[in-house]
C-alpha positions as a printed Julia matrix, in Angstrom:
135×3 Matrix{Float64}:
  12.06  -14.04   -2.27
   8.84  -15.44   -3.72
   7.92  -12.44   -5.9
   9.42  -11.29   -9.19
   8.17   -7.93  -10.48
   8.01   -7.31  -14.24
   7.12   -4.52  -16.66
   6.28   -6.43  -19.86
   7.22   -4.86  -23.17
   4.11   -3.54  -24.84
   2.7    -2.12  -21.58
   3.52    1.33  -20.21
   6.33    1.5   -17.69
   4.94    3.16  -14.57
   7.49    4.54  -12.12
   5.62    3.81   -8.89
   4.62    0.2    -9.59
   5.26   -2.78  -11.87
   2.57   -4.16  -14.14
   3.0    -7.84  -13.2
   4.13   -9.89  -10.23
   5.09  -13.53  -10.52
   4.65  -15.52   -7.32
   6.59  -18.7    -6.64
   6.02  -19.08   -2.89
   3.75  -21.47   -1.08
   2.08  -19.35    1.63
  -0.49  -16.72    0.72
  -0.81  -13.75    3.08
  -3.91  -11.56    2.84
  -3.6    -8.36    4.87
  -6.84   -6.61    5.75
  -7.24   -3.08    4.48
  -5.04   -0.92    6.66
  -6.15    2.55    7.69
  -4.21    5.29    9.47
  -4.53    3.88   12.97
  -1.67    3.81   15.43
  -1.22    0.89   17.83
  -3.98    2.26   20.09
  -6.52    2.66   17.28
  -6.14    6.45   17.11
  -6.25    7.99   13.63
  -2.91    9.44   12.53
  -2.88   12.5    10.26
  -6.5    13.58   10.45
  -7.23   15.5     7.23
  -3.73   14.79    5.82
  -3.74   12.25    2.97
   0.07   11.93    2.84
   0.31   11.21    6.57
  -2.48    8.64    6.35
  -0.92    6.88    3.35
   2.37    6.75    5.23
   0.68    5.18    8.28
  -1.14    2.63    6.11
   2.17    1.5     4.58
   3.82    1.36    8.01
   0.93   -0.79    9.27
   1.31   -3.14    6.3
   5.03   -3.33    7.07
   4.22   -4.27   10.67
   1.79   -6.98    9.55
   4.32   -8.41    7.09
   7.08   -8.41    9.7
   4.84  -10.3    12.13
   4.43  -13.18    9.64
   8.08  -13.24    8.57
   7.66  -11.19    5.39
   8.53   -7.81    3.95
   7.4    -5.55    1.11
   9.59   -7.7    -1.17
   6.92  -10.39   -0.71
   3.95   -8.21   -1.72
   2.31   -9.42   -4.93
  -0.51   -6.84   -5.08
  -1.74   -3.68   -3.36
  -5.21   -2.17   -3.58
  -5.53    1.47   -2.53
  -8.92    3.0    -1.73
  -8.97    6.83   -1.51
 -12.01    8.82   -0.42
 -13.21   11.3    -3.06
 -10.26   10.56   -5.35
  -9.21   13.13   -7.91
  -5.94   13.21   -9.89
  -4.99   16.31   -7.89
  -4.5    14.05   -4.86
  -1.71   12.09   -6.57
   1.15   14.24   -5.15
  -0.08   13.63   -1.58
  -0.45    9.91   -2.25
   3.07    9.68   -3.65
   4.48   11.79   -0.8
   3.01    9.39    1.76
   4.37    6.37   -0.09
   7.8     8.01   -0.34
   7.92    8.87    3.37
   6.91    5.33    4.35
   9.43    3.83    1.92
  12.21    5.9     3.47
  11.23    4.79    7.0
  10.91    1.14    5.97
  14.0     1.14    3.73
  12.04   -0.22    0.76
  11.1     0.48   -2.83
   7.38   -0.38   -2.83
   6.55   -1.15   -6.47
   4.25   -4.2    -6.59
   1.29   -4.07   -8.97
  -1.34   -1.77   -7.53
  -4.92   -0.76   -8.13
  -6.1     2.71   -7.1
  -9.82    3.12   -6.48
 -11.8     6.21   -5.58
 -14.48    5.52   -3.0
 -17.27    7.6    -1.46
 -16.37    6.77    2.15
 -14.5     4.37    4.4
 -15.24    2.95    7.86
 -15.13    6.29    9.7
 -15.15    9.86    8.39
 -11.57   10.55    9.58
 -10.08    7.89    7.3
  -9.05    9.15    3.88
  -7.31    6.01    2.6
  -7.31    2.25    3.1
  -4.68   -0.06    1.62
  -4.85   -3.85    1.44
  -2.02   -6.17    0.48
  -1.54   -9.69   -0.78
   1.86  -11.27   -0.17
   3.45  -14.61   -1.01
   5.96  -16.24    1.31
   8.25  -19.2     0.64
């Protein structure tokens, strides 16, 4: 595994992600922002943030698997949520939890959460991009 995740002393310990990732691999993998599309390009979970987050994570898992990686190789996630408010956090976490259960993972790489005005189409509520490092 090319990634070591760390919560340095002196920084808050956040349950759902680690503050730092240390990469030792040699291949960088940049995964385009994933939205809640199924394999046919149909939006999954219209109007349901948790369902869309889950699909985004599953899509990232598919992309990683295709290149010989897994969530253990993810160095950084960036999450873009339309019209973000702190009240949406439970739905975000529910979607992550459901995807983690399906993928058999504990997804805790460093992450940035950004509120945005809109995404590519009005049906999409979230887009998640990933950077991974492979040996």
